[in-house]
Structures are given as C-alpha cells and as structure tokens.
Amino acid sequence: MRVLFWLLLTASVLGNAYVNTVADLTGAAHVTASVGTGTVLLGSAAGLWLTRRDKEA
C-alpha cells in the first residue's frame, strides 16, 4: 500500500510541475488541474503518514 502512496505522490508532483510549466492552461482549467494534483498530493501524503512505521524506543 505504501508503494501506491509513493507512486501517487510522485505522479502528483510531476503532474503539478507539468501543469504549471508546460501545459497551456488558463483560467478555470488551470485551477482545476492544480486543485486536482494538489488533492492527490495531500491524500497520498496523509496516507503515507497514517501508514508510517512507528519505531519503539
């Protein structure tokens, strides 16, 4: 499951970089793409945090 979260995190970072640099999006399309990639990024980061391995002291 953690591998899936890492893949989603990587894909969302790359997708956001693409949207902000290469894609010729303006207005609502740009906002929608940024919100979508940001949501995936936050969701995968939360999933990684919730499935972290706790170290015992």
Tab-separated table of C-alpha atoms in Angstrom:
chain	number	residue	atom	x	y	z
A	1	MET	CA	0.000	0.000	0.000
A	2	ARG	CA	2.854	2.379	0.796
A	3	VAL	CA	4.279	1.815	-2.681
A	4	LEU	CA	0.987	3.015	-4.167
A	5	PHE	CA	1.067	6.134	-1.985
A	6	TRP	CA	4.649	6.870	-3.065
A	7	LEU	CA	3.692	6.433	-6.729
A	8	LEU	CA	0.703	8.763	-6.319
A	9	LEU	CA	2.852	11.328	-4.530
A	10	THR	CA	5.446	11.244	-7.302
A	11	ALA	CA	2.800	11.402	-10.025
A	12	SER	CA	1.094	14.363	-8.396
A	13	VAL	CA	4.349	16.312	-8.052
A	14	LEU	CA	5.230	15.622	-11.686
A	15	GLY	CA	1.682	16.422	-12.782
A	16	ASN	CA	1.705	19.706	-10.903
A	17	ALA	CA	5.070	20.638	-12.405
A	18	TYR	CA	3.689	19.841	-15.866
A	19	VAL	CA	0.529	21.876	-15.282
A	20	ASN	CA	2.477	24.889	-14.066
A	21	THR	CA	5.241	24.882	-16.689
A	22	VAL	CA	4.379	23.057	-19.918
A	23	ALA	CA	0.595	22.804	-20.180
A	24	ASP	CA	-1.040	25.730	-21.906
A	25	LEU	CA	-3.936	26.001	-19.471
A	26	THR	CA	-5.595	29.236	-18.458
A	27	GLY	CA	-8.324	30.234	-16.077
A	28	ALA	CA	-10.608	27.553	-14.701
A	29	ALA	CA	-8.763	24.709	-16.448
A	30	HIS	CA	-5.501	25.668	-14.741
A	31	VAL	CA	-7.214	25.988	-11.354
A	32	THR	CA	-8.965	22.632	-11.770
A	33	ALA	CA	-5.739	20.863	-12.743
A	34	SER	CA	-3.820	22.433	-9.852
A	35	VAL	CA	-6.530	21.573	-7.335
A	36	GLY	CA	-6.694	18.016	-8.645
A	37	THR	CA	-2.962	17.401	-8.394
A	38	GLY	CA	-2.845	19.128	-5.008
A	39	THR	CA	-5.634	16.926	-3.690
A	40	VAL	CA	-3.840	13.782	-4.821
A	41	LEU	CA	-0.612	15.061	-3.259
A	42	LEU	CA	-2.253	15.795	0.097
A	43	GLY	CA	-4.145	12.498	0.054
A	44	SER	CA	-1.059	10.425	-0.672
A	45	ALA	CA	0.967	12.329	1.936
A	46	ALA	CA	-1.758	11.669	4.514
A	47	GLY	CA	-1.839	8.007	3.517
A	48	LEU	CA	1.919	7.734	3.952
A	49	TRP	CA	1.709	9.426	7.332
A	50	LEU	CA	-1.114	7.160	8.531
A	51	THR	CA	0.719	4.010	7.432
A	52	ARG	CA	4.110	5.019	8.845
A	53	ARG	CA	6.074	2.500	10.828
A	54	ASP	CA	6.469	3.581	14.433
A	55	LYS	CA	9.869	2.969	15.981
A	56	GLU	CA	9.832	1.634	19.507
A	57	ALA	CA	12.166	3.337	21.962
